[in-house]
Amino acid sequence: MPENKYRYGISLAAIAPVTITDGLYSYGAPINWPGSTALTLSPKGNIEPFEADNRDYAMIDKSEGYDGELETAYIPAAIAAAILAITEDTKKVAEEYSGRVYPQFALLAQFQGDAHNRRIALYDCVITARPEIASKTGKTKTPDTTKIKFPARPRASDNRDPRYTKTDTDPTVYANWFTAVQEPVAGGN
């Protein structure tokens, strides 16, 4: 399969709740998040030189993952419960509480490409702020969107940062990308 020359869209976003036991990560079943309009991942951290022999001898990656923002048409109730700790009372009214600790999650998504679609997994995410609540009246039927900001940090257990598919990714791994969070195979880096 030929390499992509460009990418042009996002689809198939999903989150998977994270459980950490004795430092090991496990993931719940992915929850589909329809309506993604944009995903931005800005690198956090930098590359620092190690000086020896009177020059920059080696460049050392001080990566701290990414700061992410997902823009979406809407936040479904299942997603709000999973990542925003939104609960309901007995009358089915949603409610938020101050002082909550937000749950960690993995974020899965697909970037459209001209030759193939790249699938990505971010293994250790948590929102950094509740999304804005806004709506406006207008004569157009263009929907408003909501933005969720989150850090996607390297997984503490193995420093795993994002993983993504390539043109020659195993077809079974590619096909199952959104059925379960895909873990690296033994012997991988």
PDB file of C-alpha atoms in Angstrom:
ATOM      1  CA  MET A   1       0.000   0.000   0.000  1.00  0.00           C
ATOM      2  CA  PRO A   2       1.399   3.455  -0.843  1.00  0.00           C
ATOM      3  CA  GLU A   3       2.272   5.974   1.869  1.00  0.00           C
ATOM      4  CA  ASN A   4      -0.063   8.880   2.614  1.00  0.00           C
ATOM      5  CA  LYS A   5       0.733  12.225   1.052  1.00  0.00           C
ATOM      6  CA  TYR A   6      -1.624  14.079   3.410  1.00  0.00           C
ATOM      7  CA  ARG A   7      -4.263  13.686   6.126  1.00  0.00           C
ATOM      8  CA  TYR A   8      -7.589  15.438   6.137  1.00  0.00           C
ATOM      9  CA  GLY A   9      -9.959  14.542   8.920  1.00  0.00           C
ATOM     10  CA  ILE A  10     -10.697  12.752  12.145  1.00  0.00           C
ATOM     11  CA  SER A  11     -13.254  10.069  12.864  1.00  0.00           C
ATOM     12  CA  LEU A  12     -14.034   7.080  15.057  1.00  0.00           C
ATOM     13  CA  ALA A  13     -12.988   8.770  18.316  1.00  0.00           C
ATOM     14  CA  ALA A  14     -13.470   6.626  21.400  1.00  0.00           C
ATOM     15  CA  ILE A  15     -12.319   6.552  24.999  1.00  0.00           C
ATOM     16  CA  ALA A  16     -11.495   3.581  27.208  1.00  0.00           C
ATOM     17  CA  PRO A  17     -11.528   3.952  31.001  1.00  0.00           C
ATOM     18  CA  VAL A  18      -8.188   3.259  32.715  1.00  0.00           C
ATOM     19  CA  THR A  19      -7.645   1.237  35.868  1.00  0.00           C
ATOM     20  CA  ILE A  20      -4.187   1.240  37.452  1.00  0.00           C
ATOM     21  CA  THR A  21      -3.407  -1.572  39.890  1.00  0.00           C
ATOM     22  CA  ASP A  22       0.077  -1.950  41.358  1.00  0.00           C
ATOM     23  CA  GLY A  23       1.383   0.355  38.608  1.00  0.00           C
ATOM     24  CA  LEU A  24      -0.069  -1.715  35.761  1.00  0.00           C
ATOM     25  CA  TYR A  25      -2.603  -0.211  33.377  1.00  0.00           C
ATOM     26  CA  SER A  26      -5.708  -2.013  32.207  1.00  0.00           C
ATOM     27  CA  TYR A  27      -8.424  -0.625  29.968  1.00  0.00           C
ATOM     28  CA  GLY A  28     -12.179  -0.993  29.856  1.00  0.00           C
ATOM     29  CA  ALA A  29     -14.125  -1.482  26.668  1.00  0.00           C
ATOM     30  CA  PRO A  30     -13.891   1.510  24.314  1.00  0.00           C
ATOM     31  CA  ILE A  31     -16.886   3.868  24.318  1.00  0.00           C
ATOM     32  CA  ASN A  32     -17.589   5.448  20.910  1.00  0.00           C
ATOM     33  CA  TRP A  33     -17.540   9.241  20.784  1.00  0.00           C
ATOM     34  CA  PRO A  34     -19.269  10.333  17.558  1.00  0.00           C
ATOM     35  CA  GLY A  35     -19.063  13.847  16.178  1.00  0.00           C
ATOM     36  CA  SER A  36     -15.328  14.633  16.323  1.00  0.00           C
ATOM     37  CA  THR A  37     -14.425  17.732  14.323  1.00  0.00           C
ATOM     38  CA  ALA A  38     -10.754  18.277  15.288  1.00  0.00           C
ATOM     39  CA  LEU A  39      -7.965  16.773  17.376  1.00  0.00           C
ATOM     40  CA  THR A  40      -4.855  18.784  18.171  1.00  0.00           C
ATOM     41  CA  LEU A  41      -1.864  17.260  19.960  1.00  0.00           C
ATOM     42  CA  SER A  42       0.855  19.761  20.900  1.00  0.00           C
ATOM     43  CA  PRO A  43       4.158  18.250  22.084  1.00  0.00           C
ATOM     44  CA  LYS A  44       5.086  18.896  25.715  1.00  0.00           C
ATOM     45  CA  GLY A  45       8.715  18.762  26.757  1.00  0.00           C
ATOM     46  CA  ASN A  46      11.761  19.292  24.599  1.00  0.00           C
ATOM     47  CA  ILE A  47      14.990  17.824  23.347  1.00  0.00           C
ATOM     48  CA  GLU A  48      18.048  18.837  25.343  1.00  0.00           C
ATOM     49  CA  PRO A  49      21.673  18.509  24.313  1.00  0.00           C
ATOM     50  CA  PHE A  50      24.177  16.510  26.360  1.00  0.00           C
ATOM     51  CA  GLU A  51      27.536  18.211  25.980  1.00  0.00           C
ATOM     52  CA  ALA A  52      30.782  16.269  25.693  1.00  0.00           C
ATOM     53  CA  ASP A  53      33.954  16.605  23.622  1.00  0.00           C
ATOM     54  CA  ASN A  54      33.272  20.372  23.421  1.00  0.00           C
ATOM     55  CA  ARG A  55      30.094  19.898  21.397  1.00  0.00           C
ATOM     56  CA  ASP A  56      26.521  18.673  21.555  1.00  0.00           C
ATOM     57  CA  TYR A  57      27.415  15.004  21.964  1.00  0.00           C
ATOM     58  CA  ALA A  58      23.890  13.594  22.114  1.00  0.00           C
ATOM     59  CA  MET A  59      20.355  14.934  21.988  1.00  0.00           C
ATOM     60  CA  ILE A  60      18.176  13.602  24.816  1.00  0.00           C
ATOM     61  CA  ASP A  61      14.399  13.470  24.511  1.00  0.00           C
ATOM     62  CA  LYS A  62      12.684  14.985  27.557  1.00  0.00           C
ATOM     63  CA  SER A  63       9.231  14.238  26.193  1.00  0.00           C
ATOM     64  CA  GLU A  64       6.329  14.728  28.558  1.00  0.00           C
ATOM     65  CA  GLY A  65       3.740  13.592  26.032  1.00  0.00           C
ATOM     66  CA  TYR A  66       1.248  15.977  24.477  1.00  0.00           C
ATOM     67  CA  ASP A  67      -1.287  18.580  25.444  1.00  0.00           C
ATOM     68  CA  GLY A  68      -4.434  17.650  23.577  1.00  0.00           C
ATOM     69  CA  GLU A  69      -7.688  19.261  22.574  1.00  0.00           C
ATOM     70  CA  LEU A  70     -10.599  17.352  21.069  1.00  0.00           C
ATOM     71  CA  GLU A  71     -13.349  19.388  19.437  1.00  0.00           C
ATOM     72  CA  THR A  72     -16.621  17.572  19.118  1.00  0.00           C
ATOM     73  CA  ALA A  73     -20.217  18.201  18.153  1.00  0.00           C
ATOM     74  CA  TYR A  74     -21.481  16.964  21.505  1.00  0.00           C
ATOM     75  CA  ILE A  75     -20.453  15.056  24.625  1.00  0.00           C
ATOM     76  CA  PRO A  76     -22.612  11.921  24.922  1.00  0.00           C
ATOM     77  CA  ALA A  77     -23.821  10.968  28.418  1.00  0.00           C
ATOM     78  CA  ALA A  78     -21.627   7.840  28.533  1.00  0.00           C
ATOM     79  CA  ILE A  79     -18.515   9.913  27.742  1.00  0.00           C
ATOM     80  CA  ALA A  80     -19.479  12.599  30.297  1.00  0.00           C
ATOM     81  CA  ALA A  81     -19.887   9.927  32.968  1.00  0.00           C
ATOM     82  CA  ALA A  82     -16.584   8.272  32.054  1.00  0.00           C
ATOM     83  CA  ILE A  83     -14.256  11.292  31.815  1.00  0.00           C
ATOM     84  CA  LEU A  84     -16.075  14.198  33.495  1.00  0.00           C
ATOM     85  CA  ALA A  85     -17.391  12.258  36.511  1.00  0.00           C
ATOM     86  CA  ILE A  86     -20.930  13.468  35.724  1.00  0.00           C
ATOM     87  CA  THR A  87     -23.545  11.574  37.723  1.00  0.00           C
ATOM     88  CA  GLU A  88     -27.357  11.528  37.808  1.00  0.00           C
ATOM     89  CA  ASP A  89     -29.791  11.790  40.654  1.00  0.00           C
ATOM     90  CA  THR A  90     -32.744   9.428  41.026  1.00  0.00           C
ATOM     91  CA  LYS A  91     -34.836  11.651  38.741  1.00  0.00           C
ATOM     92  CA  LYS A  92     -32.237  11.307  35.926  1.00  0.00           C
ATOM     93  CA  VAL A  93     -30.941  14.862  36.240  1.00  0.00           C
ATOM     94  CA  ALA A  94     -27.215  15.193  35.503  1.00  0.00           C
ATOM     95  CA  GLU A  95     -25.087  16.825  38.167  1.00  0.00           C
ATOM     96  CA  GLU A  96     -21.530  17.944  38.722  1.00  0.00           C
ATOM     97  CA  TYR A  97     -19.731  18.297  42.046  1.00  0.00           C
ATOM     98  CA  SER A  98     -16.769  20.402  43.066  1.00  0.00           C
ATOM     99  CA  GLY A  99     -13.650  18.601  44.250  1.00  0.00           C
ATOM    100  CA  ARG A 100     -13.943  15.537  42.014  1.00  0.00           C
ATOM    101  CA  VAL A 101     -10.868  13.730  40.795  1.00  0.00           C
ATOM    102  CA  TYR A 102     -11.258  13.163  37.082  1.00  0.00           C
ATOM    103  CA  PRO A 103     -10.762   9.602  35.831  1.00  0.00           C
ATOM    104  CA  GLN A 104      -7.964   8.628  33.472  1.00  0.00           C
ATOM    105  CA  PHE A 105      -8.749   7.289  30.012  1.00  0.00           C
ATOM    106  CA  ALA A 106      -7.185   6.170  26.753  1.00  0.00           C
ATOM    107  CA  LEU A 107      -8.206   8.082  23.633  1.00  0.00           C
ATOM    108  CA  LEU A 108      -8.501   6.303  20.294  1.00  0.00           C
ATOM    109  CA  ALA A 109      -9.102   8.005  16.948  1.00  0.00           C
ATOM    110  CA  GLN A 110      -8.566   7.706  13.214  1.00  0.00           C
ATOM    111  CA  PHE A 111      -6.986  10.262  10.888  1.00  0.00           C
ATOM    112  CA  GLN A 112      -8.161  10.072   7.279  1.00  0.00           C
ATOM    113  CA  GLY A 113      -5.427   9.901   4.690  1.00  0.00           C
ATOM    114  CA  ASP A 114      -5.345   9.848   0.916  1.00  0.00           C
ATOM    115  CA  ALA A 115      -3.933   6.260   0.769  1.00  0.00           C
ATOM    116  CA  HIS A 116      -4.842   4.739   4.159  1.00  0.00           C
ATOM    117  CA  ASN A 117      -6.308   5.778   7.497  1.00  0.00           C
ATOM    118  CA  ARG A 118      -3.936   6.086  10.450  1.00  0.00           C
ATOM    119  CA  ARG A 119      -5.296   4.944  13.807  1.00  0.00           C
ATOM    120  CA  ILE A 120      -3.863   6.423  16.998  1.00  0.00           C
ATOM    121  CA  ALA A 121      -3.980   5.496  20.686  1.00  0.00           C
ATOM    122  CA  LEU A 122      -3.096   7.803  23.570  1.00  0.00           C
ATOM    123  CA  TYR A 123      -2.745   5.632  26.671  1.00  0.00           C
ATOM    124  CA  ASP A 124      -2.851   7.988  29.679  1.00  0.00           C
ATOM    125  CA  CYS A 125      -5.183  10.985  29.394  1.00  0.00           C
ATOM    126  CA  VAL A 126      -7.220  13.021  31.892  1.00  0.00           C
ATOM    127  CA  ILE A 127      -9.138  16.238  31.311  1.00  0.00           C
ATOM    128  CA  THR A 128      -7.555  19.409  32.692  1.00  0.00           C
ATOM    129  CA  ALA A 129     -10.660  21.565  32.782  1.00  0.00           C
ATOM    130  CA  ARG A 130     -14.374  21.137  32.470  1.00  0.00           C
ATOM    131  CA  PRO A 131     -15.596  22.159  29.020  1.00  0.00           C
ATOM    132  CA  GLU A 132     -17.256  25.521  28.501  1.00  0.00           C
ATOM    133  CA  ILE A 133     -21.032  25.517  28.451  1.00  0.00           C
ATOM    134  CA  ALA A 134     -22.189  27.780  25.658  1.00  0.00           C
ATOM    135  CA  SER A 135     -24.877  28.062  23.024  1.00  0.00           C
ATOM    136  CA  LYS A 136     -26.009  30.854  20.780  1.00  0.00           C
ATOM    137  CA  THR A 137     -29.013  31.759  18.713  1.00  0.00           C
ATOM    138  CA  GLY A 138     -28.529  32.151  15.004  1.00  0.00           C
ATOM    139  CA  LYS A 139     -30.325  31.803  11.705  1.00  0.00           C
ATOM    140  CA  THR A 140     -27.893  29.183  10.426  1.00  0.00           C
ATOM    141  CA  LYS A 141     -28.189  25.530  11.280  1.00  0.00           C
ATOM    142  CA  THR A 142     -24.453  25.137  11.914  1.00  0.00           C
ATOM    143  CA  PRO A 143     -24.070  23.295  15.238  1.00  0.00           C
ATOM    144  CA  ASP A 144     -21.977  24.621  18.089  1.00  0.00           C
ATOM    145  CA  THR A 145     -19.023  22.500  19.174  1.00  0.00           C
ATOM    146  CA  THR A 146     -17.434  21.691  22.515  1.00  0.00           C
ATOM    147  CA  LYS A 147     -13.712  21.442  23.233  1.00  0.00           C
ATOM    148  CA  ILE A 148     -12.163  19.075  25.766  1.00  0.00           C
ATOM    149  CA  LYS A 149      -8.580  19.811  26.871  1.00  0.00           C
ATOM    150  CA  PHE A 150      -6.441  16.989  28.204  1.00  0.00           C
ATOM    151  CA  PRO A 151      -2.816  16.013  28.714  1.00  0.00           C
ATOM    152  CA  ALA A 152      -1.767  12.762  27.060  1.00  0.00           C
ATOM    153  CA  ARG A 153       1.238  11.738  29.133  1.00  0.00           C
ATOM    154  CA  PRO A 154       3.593   8.811  28.706  1.00  0.00           C
ATOM    155  CA  ARG A 155       2.236   5.803  30.570  1.00  0.00           C
ATOM    156  CA  ALA A 156       4.072   5.563  33.910  1.00  0.00           C
ATOM    157  CA  SER A 157       4.519   1.787  33.678  1.00  0.00           C
ATOM    158  CA  ASP A 158       6.552   1.812  30.433  1.00  0.00           C
ATOM    159  CA  ASN A 159       6.832   5.423  29.143  1.00  0.00           C
ATOM    160  CA  ARG A 160       4.521   4.470  26.270  1.00  0.00           C
ATOM    161  CA  ASP A 161       3.472   7.609  24.437  1.00  0.00           C
ATOM    162  CA  PRO A 162       1.073   7.476  21.503  1.00  0.00           C
ATOM    163  CA  ARG A 163       1.001   4.450  19.242  1.00  0.00           C
ATOM    164  CA  TYR A 164      -0.338   4.517  15.718  1.00  0.00           C
ATOM    165  CA  THR A 165      -0.854   2.268  12.752  1.00  0.00           C
ATOM    166  CA  LYS A 166       1.144   2.381   9.547  1.00  0.00           C
ATOM    167  CA  THR A 167       0.549   1.153   6.008  1.00  0.00           C
ATOM    168  CA  ASP A 168       1.949  -2.285   6.887  1.00  0.00           C
ATOM    169  CA  THR A 169       0.399  -2.723  10.368  1.00  0.00           C
ATOM    170  CA  ASP A 170      -0.804  -6.253  11.046  1.00  0.00           C
ATOM    171  CA  PRO A 171      -4.363  -6.450   9.613  1.00  0.00           C
ATOM    172  CA  THR A 172      -5.773  -8.034  12.790  1.00  0.00           C
ATOM    173  CA  VAL A 173      -4.371  -5.254  14.990  1.00  0.00           C
ATOM    174  CA  TYR A 174      -5.738  -2.650  12.568  1.00  0.00           C
ATOM    175  CA  ALA A 175      -9.191  -4.288  12.444  1.00  0.00           C
ATOM    176  CA  ASN A 176      -9.425  -4.554  16.247  1.00  0.00           C
ATOM    177  CA  TRP A 177      -8.135  -1.039  17.029  1.00  0.00           C
ATOM    178  CA  PHE A 178     -11.527   0.162  18.314  1.00  0.00           C
ATOM    179  CA  THR A 179     -12.694  -3.081  19.968  1.00  0.00           C
ATOM    180  CA  ALA A 180     -10.037  -2.976  22.716  1.00  0.00           C
ATOM    181  CA  VAL A 181      -6.998  -0.815  23.515  1.00  0.00           C
ATOM    182  CA  GLN A 182      -4.187  -2.463  21.575  1.00  0.00           C
ATOM    183  CA  GLU A 183      -1.143  -3.231  23.715  1.00  0.00           C
ATOM    184  CA  PRO A 184       2.360  -3.722  22.342  1.00  0.00           C
ATOM    185  CA  VAL A 185       3.460  -7.287  21.719  1.00  0.00           C
ATOM    186  CA  ALA A 186       6.140  -8.806  23.954  1.00  0.00           C
ATOM    187  CA  GLY A 187       9.649  -7.965  22.812  1.00  0.00           C
ATOM    188  CA  GLY A 188       8.654  -4.563  21.368  1.00  0.00           C
ATOM    189  CA  ASN A 189      10.275  -1.342  22.532  1.00  0.00           C
TER     190      ASN A 189
END
